[in-house]
């Protein structure tokens, strides 16, 4: 296994280009099987989660043709199974999007019930509520969700929680239902809008995506399309916080600044400066960052997927900050790893109280999940000395070429097997 090894203390400078949005691509690739034509999807991130979902799509008989590592052609005309193996949902929860896609297209679907994950229990009751409202009967037996319907009829669905996954899943099933479906309290994230725009490009009739009421007029069938995924708001935000935390100056290209507004506002508030361009943002931080209070909220609030990166940046800021996680019950576990690097953080309920320290010191730390892993890298970039981040496979599920992009910004960082003493010595010699 390989780990990241980082020698901290250097400000990041230069330019980095952001890839396609993981959380848009997972919904869009699932929806792509709903046509019996070829769908071309471009600007895909080349990351673990995407590659696993493409394997799941191929396993049920869809034709998947990789044009290059960022583009794929999918044709769902030869799908011969409506059942998604447990192995896929175990690897990526978002395989559950195939439930909405298969139910919408074939009125039948079976997907393993996703378990919890490191950040929380992650129930899918709202997804099921939506499918049942459309007329499907949903059973959970032997760890499998079986959804089936004679026909799907449009309905008025009130989500109890503005769930991203439930909104996208129900939207897919409703596209091919008879009549009108209205989803109230729908999630408004950019990736929900991207999924809706993609479905409309296939001939669906969805209005209101990006607001909390989405109206879907069922159509008879969906057709082929060519579509490019939006830039990844969370990858962009991660580099924005890395630039600010290291007191650097970084131009982050291929972004939609509007999607980053909550992140930009917080960075400006703590003393970084963010310049917005048409499809780029520049983050500059000269001095020590200030403190703030932040609460994670559904879009357009501050994203839960940026919470660990924010906390990492605040560990060395001036004063005391409070970061409150409202979306997931177990998304502060990484705090203990930051404490091992000298951070002064106490978790009280679902809030982290962070007393800024002058500096962090490098240590061996372990990534408990995708975004916390990215946060530990940010802390390692700031810390004095060497940091080793273990479990990088979590990070690579959601970030393409993460260490290479950081190296491109001047980070002293490599991915090596730290059991390989020679490789470690070689890295340390090269950087000292
Ligand atoms: C999506 O997860 C993202 N994943 C998550 O990103 C992101 O953190 C989350 O949205 C919130 O923005 C993908 O898009 C693949 P939710 P999702 O349904 O859809 C509760 C990352 O780092 N809930 O909006 O699962 C749920 O427990 C990942 O890229 C129910 O109670 O999130 C949570 O508390 C991590 N019942 C809240 O709603 C349900 O049926 C929001 O979850 C569904 C959700």
Short mmCIF file of C-alpha atoms and ligand atoms in Angstrom, two decimals:
data_model
loop_
_atom_site.label_atom_id
_atom_site.label_comp_id
_atom_site.label_asym_id
_atom_site.label_seq_id
_atom_site.Cartn_x
_atom_site.Cartn_y
_atom_site.Cartn_z
CA UNK A 1 0.00 0.00 0.00
CA UNK A 2 1.21 3.52 -0.64
CA UNK A 3 0.82 6.60 1.48
CA UNK A 4 1.25 10.33 0.93
CA UNK A 5 4.41 11.78 2.46
CA UNK A 6 4.46 15.56 2.79
CA UNK A 7 7.12 18.01 3.93
CA UNK A 8 5.13 20.98 5.17
CA UNK A 9 5.83 24.66 5.51
CA UNK A 10 5.70 25.75 1.87
CA UNK A 11 3.09 28.15 0.48
CA UNK A 12 1.28 26.84 -2.61
CA UNK A 13 1.71 28.91 -5.77
CA UNK A 14 0.63 28.49 -9.37
CA UNK A 15 -2.36 27.16 -11.26
CA UNK A 16 -4.48 24.03 -10.92
CA UNK A 17 -7.29 22.79 -13.18
CA UNK A 18 -10.39 21.26 -11.63
CA UNK A 19 -11.97 18.08 -13.01
CA UNK A 20 -15.58 17.02 -13.47
CA UNK A 21 -17.87 16.77 -10.44
CA UNK A 22 -17.85 13.29 -8.86
CA UNK A 23 -21.28 13.74 -7.29
CA UNK A 24 -22.83 14.90 -10.57
CA UNK A 25 -21.15 12.15 -12.59
CA UNK A 26 -22.47 9.35 -10.35
CA UNK A 27 -26.09 10.40 -10.93
CA UNK A 28 -25.55 11.19 -14.61
CA UNK A 29 -23.81 7.91 -15.48
CA UNK A 30 -26.66 6.03 -13.79
CA UNK A 31 -29.27 8.03 -15.71
CA UNK A 32 -27.39 7.35 -18.97
CA UNK A 33 -28.66 3.74 -19.01
CA UNK A 34 -32.27 4.98 -19.25
CA UNK A 35 -31.99 5.51 -23.02
CA UNK A 36 -31.79 2.73 -25.61
CA UNK A 37 -29.36 4.90 -27.54
CA UNK A 38 -25.78 5.90 -27.10
CA UNK A 39 -25.08 8.58 -24.54
CA UNK A 40 -21.70 10.32 -24.49
CA UNK A 41 -20.56 11.79 -21.18
CA UNK A 42 -17.47 14.02 -21.09
CA UNK A 43 -15.41 15.76 -18.39
CA UNK A 44 -15.68 12.68 -16.16
CA UNK A 45 -13.21 12.62 -13.27
CA UNK A 46 -10.86 9.62 -13.53
CA UNK A 47 -11.39 8.38 -9.96
CA UNK A 48 -12.24 5.17 -8.14
CA UNK A 49 -15.94 5.78 -7.59
CA UNK A 50 -16.61 6.49 -11.26
CA UNK A 51 -14.74 3.42 -12.43
CA UNK A 52 -16.66 1.18 -10.00
CA UNK A 53 -20.02 2.56 -11.17
CA UNK A 54 -19.06 1.97 -14.81
CA UNK A 55 -18.24 -1.65 -13.90
CA UNK A 56 -21.69 -2.01 -12.30
CA UNK A 57 -23.36 -0.56 -15.40
CA UNK A 58 -21.40 -2.92 -17.66
CA UNK A 59 -22.23 -5.91 -15.41
CA UNK A 60 -25.98 -5.53 -16.08
CA UNK A 61 -25.38 -5.59 -19.82
CA UNK A 62 -25.08 -1.95 -20.83
CA UNK A 63 -22.40 -1.23 -23.43
CA UNK A 64 -19.66 0.94 -21.89
CA UNK A 65 -16.99 2.27 -24.23
CA UNK A 66 -14.21 4.39 -22.75
CA UNK A 67 -13.26 7.07 -25.29
CA UNK A 68 -10.50 8.34 -22.99
CA UNK A 69 -10.10 8.53 -19.23
CA UNK A 70 -12.48 11.51 -19.06
CA UNK A 71 -15.11 10.46 -21.61
CA UNK A 72 -17.35 7.44 -22.03
CA UNK A 73 -20.11 6.21 -24.35
CA UNK A 74 -22.92 4.24 -22.70
CA UNK A 75 -25.71 2.36 -24.47
CA UNK A 76 -28.42 0.85 -22.29
CA UNK A 77 -30.26 -1.03 -25.07
CA UNK A 78 -28.89 -4.47 -24.13
CA UNK A 79 -29.37 -4.39 -20.37
CA UNK A 80 -30.20 -7.94 -19.32
CA UNK A 81 -30.36 -7.68 -15.55
CA UNK A 82 -32.12 -5.32 -13.17
CA UNK A 83 -30.11 -6.49 -10.20
CA UNK A 84 -26.99 -4.73 -8.94
CA UNK A 85 -24.56 -6.91 -6.99
CA UNK A 86 -23.71 -6.18 -3.39
CA UNK A 87 -20.03 -5.87 -4.34
CA UNK A 88 -20.77 -2.58 -6.09
CA UNK A 89 -22.90 -0.94 -3.42
CA UNK A 90 -20.32 -2.04 -0.83
CA UNK A 91 -17.71 -0.11 -2.78
CA UNK A 92 -19.84 2.92 -3.62
CA UNK A 93 -23.17 3.82 -2.04
CA UNK A 94 -24.12 5.85 -5.08
CA UNK A 95 -24.77 2.60 -6.98
CA UNK A 96 -28.23 3.15 -5.47
CA UNK A 97 -28.83 5.63 -8.30
CA UNK A 98 -29.27 2.57 -10.53
CA UNK A 99 -32.41 1.84 -8.50
CA UNK A 100 -34.14 4.99 -9.77
CA UNK A 101 -32.78 4.53 -13.30
CA UNK A 102 -33.81 0.86 -13.64
CA UNK A 103 -37.15 1.39 -11.90
CA UNK A 104 -37.92 4.31 -14.19
CA UNK A 105 -36.97 2.43 -17.36
CA UNK A 106 -37.94 -1.20 -16.60
CA UNK A 107 -40.37 -0.69 -13.66
CA UNK A 108 -38.19 -3.19 -11.80
CA UNK A 109 -34.91 -2.93 -9.92
CA UNK A 110 -32.95 -4.69 -7.25
CA UNK A 111 -29.97 -3.12 -5.50
CA UNK A 112 -28.20 -4.14 -2.33
CA UNK A 113 -29.16 -1.95 0.62
CA UNK A 114 -26.22 0.34 1.25
CA UNK A 115 -24.71 0.09 4.70
CA UNK A 116 -23.59 3.09 6.70
CA UNK A 117 -20.22 4.59 6.08
CA UNK A 118 -17.54 6.31 8.12
CA UNK A 119 -19.43 9.60 8.31
CA UNK A 120 -22.81 8.30 9.39
CA UNK A 121 -25.64 5.79 9.03
CA UNK A 122 -26.79 7.20 5.65
CA UNK A 123 -30.40 5.89 5.52
CA UNK A 124 -32.30 5.91 2.22
CA UNK A 125 -35.85 6.11 3.54
CA UNK A 126 -36.54 9.24 1.50
CA UNK A 127 -35.56 7.49 -1.72
CA UNK A 128 -37.98 4.67 -0.88
CA UNK A 129 -40.71 7.13 0.11
CA UNK A 130 -40.43 8.70 -3.35
CA UNK A 131 -40.50 5.40 -5.23
CA UNK A 132 -43.57 4.25 -3.26
CA UNK A 133 -45.29 7.58 -3.94
CA UNK A 134 -44.81 6.87 -7.65
CA UNK A 135 -46.59 3.54 -7.24
CA UNK A 136 -43.68 1.15 -6.76
CA UNK A 137 -43.77 -1.57 -4.16
CA UNK A 138 -40.46 -1.64 -2.31
CA UNK A 139 -39.31 -4.61 -0.24
CA UNK A 140 -36.12 -5.02 1.74
CA UNK A 141 -35.12 -8.67 2.03
CA UNK A 142 -31.76 -10.32 2.62
CA UNK A 143 -30.03 -6.96 2.42
CA UNK A 144 -31.51 -6.20 -0.99
CA UNK A 145 -33.95 -3.47 -1.96
CA UNK A 146 -36.47 -4.76 -4.49
CA UNK A 147 -38.56 -2.11 -6.21
CA UNK A 148 -41.27 -3.02 -8.70
CA UNK A 149 -44.27 -1.33 -10.29
CA UNK A 150 -46.99 -2.26 -12.79
CA UNK A 151 -46.71 1.35 -13.87
CA UNK A 152 -45.28 4.53 -12.34
CA UNK A 153 -47.68 7.43 -11.91
CA UNK A 154 -46.67 11.00 -11.15
CA UNK A 155 -47.34 12.22 -7.60
CA UNK A 156 -46.74 15.11 -5.21
CA UNK A 157 -43.79 14.10 -3.01
CA UNK A 158 -42.67 15.98 0.10
CA UNK A 159 -39.12 15.14 1.15
CA UNK A 160 -38.65 15.24 4.94
CA UNK A 161 -35.00 16.13 4.32
CA UNK A 162 -33.53 18.00 1.33
CA UNK A 163 -31.62 14.86 0.34
CA UNK A 164 -29.33 15.08 -2.70
CA UNK A 165 -29.50 11.35 -3.36
CA UNK A 166 -33.24 11.07 -2.91
CA UNK A 167 -33.87 14.09 -5.16
CA UNK A 168 -31.77 12.67 -8.00
CA UNK A 169 -33.07 9.12 -7.57
CA UNK A 170 -36.74 10.15 -7.53
CA UNK A 171 -36.19 12.55 -10.45
CA UNK A 172 -34.89 9.64 -12.55
CA UNK A 173 -37.80 7.34 -11.76
CA UNK A 174 -40.34 10.15 -12.31
CA UNK A 175 -38.96 11.03 -15.77
CA UNK A 176 -40.67 8.01 -17.30
CA UNK A 177 -43.73 7.93 -15.02
CA UNK A 178 -47.18 8.82 -16.36
CA UNK A 179 -48.14 12.38 -15.54
CA UNK A 180 -46.69 15.10 -13.35
CA UNK A 181 -44.44 14.59 -10.34
CA UNK A 182 -43.66 17.43 -7.97
CA UNK A 183 -40.80 17.03 -5.50
CA UNK A 184 -41.08 19.49 -2.62
CA UNK A 185 -38.08 20.31 -0.40
CA UNK A 186 -35.77 19.01 -3.11
CA UNK A 187 -32.00 19.41 -2.75
CA UNK A 188 -30.56 22.37 -4.70
CA UNK A 189 -26.89 21.33 -5.04
CA UNK A 190 -25.18 22.05 -8.38
CA UNK A 191 -24.94 18.31 -9.02
CA UNK A 192 -28.73 17.99 -8.72
CA UNK A 193 -29.11 20.69 -11.37
CA UNK A 194 -26.51 18.97 -13.54
CA UNK A 195 -28.38 15.66 -13.31
CA UNK A 196 -31.64 17.39 -14.24
CA UNK A 197 -30.00 19.20 -17.18
CA UNK A 198 -28.56 15.90 -18.36
CA UNK A 199 -31.95 14.14 -18.16
CA UNK A 200 -33.52 17.04 -20.08
CA UNK A 201 -30.80 16.65 -22.73
CA UNK A 202 -32.09 13.06 -23.11
CA UNK A 203 -35.64 14.34 -23.65
CA UNK A 204 -36.96 14.46 -20.10
CA UNK A 205 -39.12 17.35 -18.98
CA UNK A 206 -37.82 18.65 -15.65
CA UNK A 207 -38.32 22.19 -14.40
CA UNK A 208 -37.23 23.88 -11.18
CA UNK A 209 -34.00 21.99 -10.48
CA UNK A 210 -31.89 24.19 -8.21
CA UNK A 211 -34.97 25.33 -6.31
CA UNK A 212 -36.81 23.47 -3.57
CA UNK A 213 -39.69 22.50 -5.87
CA UNK A 214 -38.91 20.35 -8.90
CA UNK A 215 -41.67 19.56 -11.44
CA UNK A 216 -41.25 16.55 -13.73
CA UNK A 217 -43.61 15.77 -16.62
CA UNK A 218 -43.24 12.09 -17.46
CA UNK A 219 -42.28 11.24 -21.06
CA UNK A 220 -42.56 7.95 -22.94
CA UNK A 221 -38.85 7.36 -23.45
CA UNK A 222 -35.45 8.99 -23.28
CA UNK A 223 -32.95 9.22 -26.11
CA UNK A 224 -29.22 9.50 -26.62
CA UNK A 225 -27.31 12.67 -25.76
CA UNK A 226 -23.88 14.21 -25.52
CA UNK A 227 -23.14 15.92 -22.22
CA UNK A 228 -20.23 17.36 -20.24
CA UNK A 229 -20.19 17.21 -16.43
CA UNK A 230 -19.89 20.46 -14.48
CA UNK A 231 -16.63 21.22 -12.61
CA UNK A 232 -16.30 19.74 -9.13
CA UNK A 233 -17.25 22.36 -6.54
CA UNK A 234 -15.68 20.32 -3.72
CA UNK A 235 -12.39 19.63 -5.47
CA UNK A 236 -12.20 23.37 -6.19
CA UNK A 237 -13.01 24.24 -2.58
CA UNK A 238 -10.36 21.83 -1.34
CA UNK A 239 -7.65 23.60 -3.35
CA UNK A 240 -9.01 26.98 -2.25
CA UNK A 241 -8.53 26.01 1.40
CA UNK A 242 -5.11 24.48 0.70
CA UNK A 243 -4.01 27.78 -0.88
CA UNK A 244 -5.34 29.83 2.06
CA UNK A 245 -4.00 27.52 4.79
CA UNK A 246 -0.46 27.59 3.33
CA UNK A 247 -0.61 31.39 2.84
CA UNK A 248 -0.21 30.89 -0.90
CA UNK A 249 -1.42 32.38 -4.15
CA UNK A 250 -3.24 29.90 -6.40
CA UNK A 251 -5.35 30.27 -9.54
CA UNK A 252 -7.97 27.52 -9.57
CA UNK A 253 -9.18 27.04 -13.14
CA UNK A 254 -12.26 25.39 -14.70
CA UNK A 255 -14.70 26.28 -11.94
CA UNK A 256 -18.15 27.89 -11.75
CA UNK A 257 -17.60 30.71 -9.18
CA UNK A 258 -21.32 30.83 -8.36
CA UNK A 259 -21.08 27.25 -7.00
CA UNK A 260 -18.27 28.35 -4.68
CA UNK A 261 -19.98 31.37 -3.10
CA UNK A 262 -20.34 29.94 0.42
CA UNK A 263 -16.68 28.84 0.38
CA UNK A 264 -15.51 32.19 -1.02
CA UNK A 265 -17.50 34.09 1.60
CA UNK A 266 -15.89 32.15 4.45
CA UNK A 267 -12.38 32.54 3.03
CA UNK A 268 -12.88 36.30 2.69
CA UNK A 269 -14.24 36.39 6.23
CA UNK A 270 -11.10 34.77 7.68
CA UNK A 271 -8.76 37.10 5.83
CA UNK A 272 -7.93 35.34 2.58
CA UNK A 273 -8.74 37.17 -0.63
CA UNK A 274 -10.66 35.47 -3.42
CA UNK A 275 -10.72 37.03 -6.90
CA UNK A 276 -13.49 35.69 -9.16
CA UNK A 277 -13.12 35.33 -12.95
CA UNK A 278 -15.50 33.78 -15.51
CA UNK A 279 -14.28 30.21 -14.97
CA UNK A 280 -11.59 30.57 -12.33
CA UNK A 281 -10.97 31.88 -8.83
CA UNK A 282 -7.67 33.11 -7.41
CA UNK A 283 -7.03 32.61 -3.69
CA UNK A 284 -4.35 34.68 -1.98
CA UNK A 285 -3.53 34.65 1.73
CA UNK A 286 -0.55 36.60 2.99
CA UNK A 287 -0.87 36.56 6.77
CA UNK A 288 -2.32 34.30 9.42
CA UNK A 289 -6.00 33.49 8.88
CA UNK A 290 -8.65 34.69 11.30
CA UNK A 291 -11.29 32.73 13.19
CA UNK A 292 -14.95 32.17 12.32
CA UNK A 293 -18.07 30.18 13.14
CA UNK A 294 -19.46 27.95 10.41
CA UNK A 295 -22.36 25.52 10.21
CA UNK A 296 -22.73 23.02 7.36
CA UNK A 297 -26.04 23.33 5.52
CA UNK A 298 -27.64 22.12 2.29
CA UNK A 299 -26.72 24.22 -0.76
CA UNK A 300 -26.35 27.17 -1.01
CA UNK A 301 -25.12 26.92 2.59
CA UNK A 302 -21.58 25.92 3.50
CA UNK A 303 -21.10 22.36 2.15
CA UNK A 304 -20.65 19.48 4.56
CA UNK A 305 -18.08 18.10 2.10
CA UNK A 306 -15.91 21.14 2.84
CA UNK A 307 -16.19 20.90 6.63
CA UNK A 308 -12.96 18.93 7.32
CA UNK A 309 -10.91 21.12 4.96
CA UNK A 310 -12.19 24.26 6.71
CA UNK A 311 -11.34 22.84 10.13
CA UNK A 312 -7.81 21.97 8.96
CA UNK A 313 -7.28 25.54 7.77
CA UNK A 314 -8.61 26.96 11.06
CA UNK A 315 -6.23 24.92 13.28
CA UNK A 316 -3.48 27.54 12.80
CA UNK A 317 -5.70 30.62 12.51
CA UNK A 318 -5.86 33.46 15.03
CA UNK A 319 -8.46 33.01 17.79
CA UNK A 320 -11.16 30.41 18.45
CA UNK A 321 -13.44 29.01 15.76
CA UNK A 322 -16.47 26.73 15.89
CA UNK A 323 -17.34 24.34 13.06
CA UNK A 324 -20.75 22.70 13.40
CA UNK A 325 -21.67 19.64 11.32
CA UNK A 326 -25.43 19.41 10.86
CA UNK A 327 -25.66 16.84 8.06
CA UNK A 328 -23.85 13.72 9.28
CA UNK A 329 -23.55 12.36 12.79
CA UNK A 330 -19.99 11.10 12.55
CA UNK A 331 -18.09 13.52 10.39
CA UNK A 332 -15.75 14.94 13.04
CA UNK A 333 -13.74 11.78 13.73
CA UNK A 334 -10.67 13.12 11.90
CA UNK A 335 -10.28 15.78 14.60
CA UNK A 336 -8.27 13.30 16.70
CA UNK A 337 -5.78 12.97 13.84
CA UNK A 338 -5.39 16.74 13.66
CA UNK A 339 -4.80 16.80 17.43
CA UNK A 340 -1.88 14.42 16.90
CA UNK A 341 -0.36 17.15 14.71
CA UNK A 342 -0.65 19.66 17.55
CA UNK A 343 -4.07 21.14 16.78
CA UNK A 344 -6.09 22.32 19.80
CA UNK A 345 -9.60 21.05 19.01
CA UNK A 346 -12.39 19.83 21.25
CA UNK A 347 -15.52 18.16 19.92
CA UNK A 348 -18.66 19.18 21.76
CA UNK A 349 -21.74 17.42 20.37
CA UNK A 350 -21.69 18.04 16.60
CA UNK A 351 -19.34 21.00 16.87
CA UNK A 352 -15.57 21.25 16.80
CA UNK A 353 -14.18 24.08 18.93
CA UNK A 354 -10.83 25.03 17.44
CA UNK A 355 -8.34 27.19 19.34
CA UNK A 356 -5.85 28.41 16.74
CA UNK A 357 -2.24 27.38 17.43
CA UNK A 358 0.91 28.96 16.03
CA UNK A 359 1.83 25.89 14.04
CA UNK A 360 1.33 22.15 13.52
CA UNK A 361 3.98 19.45 13.54
CA UNK A 362 4.12 16.59 11.06
CA UNK A 363 2.96 13.13 12.16
CA UNK A 364 1.73 9.79 10.78
CA UNK A 365 -2.05 10.20 10.41
CA UNK A 366 -4.79 8.07 8.92
CA UNK A 367 -7.58 9.26 6.60
CA UNK A 368 -10.95 8.05 7.98
CA UNK A 369 -12.83 9.09 4.83
CA UNK A 370 -12.52 10.96 1.57
CA UNK A 371 -12.86 14.61 2.63
CA UNK A 372 -11.16 14.15 6.00
CA UNK A 373 -8.24 12.63 4.11
CA UNK A 374 -7.98 15.75 1.98
CA UNK A 375 -8.09 17.83 5.17
CA UNK A 376 -5.18 15.87 6.66
CA UNK A 377 -3.16 16.61 3.51
CA UNK A 378 -3.91 20.33 3.98
CA UNK A 379 -2.72 20.05 7.59
CA UNK A 380 0.42 18.24 6.40
CA UNK A 381 1.14 21.04 3.91
CA UNK A 382 1.01 23.51 6.81
CA UNK A 383 2.84 21.44 9.44
CA UNK A 384 6.53 21.74 10.23
CA UNK A 385 8.37 18.56 9.24
CA UNK A 386 7.13 15.36 7.64
CA UNK A 387 3.55 14.09 7.62
CA UNK A 388 2.50 10.67 6.37
CA UNK A 389 -1.17 10.28 5.41
CA UNK A 390 -2.33 6.67 5.34
CA UNK A 391 -5.46 5.22 3.65
CA UNK A 392 -4.96 7.41 0.59
CA UNK A 393 -7.30 5.07 -1.30
CA UNK A 394 -10.16 6.98 0.37
CA UNK A 395 -8.83 10.24 -1.05
CA UNK A 396 -8.33 8.80 -4.51
CA UNK A 397 -12.00 7.79 -4.64
CA UNK A 398 -12.84 11.44 -5.10
CA UNK A 399 -9.72 13.32 -6.21
CA UNK A 400 -7.95 12.67 -9.52
CA UNK A 401 -4.14 12.97 -9.44
CA UNK A 402 -4.34 14.63 -6.04
CA UNK A 403 -0.64 14.50 -5.20
CA UNK A 404 0.38 15.46 -8.75
CA UNK A 405 -1.91 18.51 -8.67
CA UNK A 406 -0.46 19.49 -5.28
CA UNK A 407 3.11 18.97 -6.58
CA UNK A 408 2.20 21.24 -9.51
CA UNK A 409 1.49 23.95 -6.93
CA UNK A 410 4.89 23.46 -5.31
CA UNK A 411 3.86 21.07 -2.56
CA UNK A 412 6.69 18.84 -1.34
CA UNK A 413 4.62 15.69 -1.48
CA UNK A 414 4.88 12.20 -2.92
CA UNK A 415 2.97 8.95 -2.95
CA UNK A 416 5.28 6.16 -1.78
CA UNK A 417 5.19 3.00 0.28
CA UNK A 418 6.61 4.20 3.58
CA UNK A 419 7.58 0.60 4.42
CA UNK A 420 10.11 1.05 1.63
CA UNK A 421 12.85 2.62 3.71
CA UNK A 422 14.90 3.41 0.60
CA UNK A 423 12.04 5.32 -1.03
CA UNK A 424 11.47 7.29 2.18
CA UNK A 425 15.16 8.16 2.51
CA UNK A 426 15.31 9.14 -1.16
CA UNK A 427 12.33 11.48 -0.70
CA UNK A 428 13.74 13.01 2.46
CA UNK A 429 17.17 13.48 0.92
CA UNK A 430 15.67 15.06 -2.19
CA UNK A 431 13.63 17.57 -0.21
CA UNK A 432 16.03 18.45 2.56
C1 LIG B 1 -24.50 13.32 -1.26
O1 LIG B 1 -24.71 12.22 -0.39
C2 LIG B 1 -23.02 13.32 -1.56
N1 LIG B 1 -22.67 12.07 -2.21
C3 LIG B 1 -22.23 13.50 -0.27
O2 LIG B 1 -20.86 13.65 -0.64
C4 LIG B 1 -22.67 14.80 0.39
O3 LIG B 1 -22.01 14.90 1.64
C5 LIG B 1 -24.19 14.78 0.62
O4 LIG B 1 -24.85 14.56 -0.64
C6 LIG B 1 -24.69 16.10 1.18
O5 LIG B 1 -24.37 17.13 0.32
C7 LIG B 1 -22.99 11.92 -3.51
O6 LIG B 1 -23.58 12.78 -4.12
C8 LIG B 1 -22.57 10.62 -4.13
P1 LIG B 1 -28.09 13.36 1.37
P2 LIG B 1 -26.24 11.77 -0.07
O7 LIG B 1 -29.06 12.33 0.95
O8 LIG B 1 -27.06 11.96 -1.28
C9 LIG B 1 -30.09 12.13 5.44
C10 LIG B 1 -18.58 13.18 -0.70
O9 LIG B 1 -17.72 13.46 0.15
N2 LIG B 1 -30.92 11.23 4.63
O10 LIG B 1 -28.22 14.74 0.87
O11 LIG B 1 -26.20 10.43 0.58
C11 LIG B 1 -28.62 11.73 5.49
O12 LIG B 1 -28.39 10.76 6.49
C12 LIG B 1 -19.92 12.64 -0.26
O13 LIG B 1 -18.46 13.39 -1.92
C13 LIG B 1 -31.97 10.55 5.23
O14 LIG B 1 -32.19 10.65 6.43
O15 LIG B 1 -26.63 12.86 1.02
C14 LIG B 1 -27.95 13.04 5.78
O16 LIG B 1 -28.03 13.28 7.17
C15 LIG B 1 -19.97 12.35 1.24
N3 LIG B 1 -32.74 9.73 4.47
C16 LIG B 1 -28.81 14.07 5.06
O17 LIG B 1 -30.07 13.42 4.83
C17 LIG B 1 -32.52 9.58 3.12
O18 LIG B 1 -33.27 8.84 2.46
C18 LIG B 1 -28.27 14.52 3.72
O19 LIG B 1 -28.00 13.35 2.97
C19 LIG B 1 -31.45 10.30 2.53
C20 LIG B 1 -30.67 11.12 3.30
#
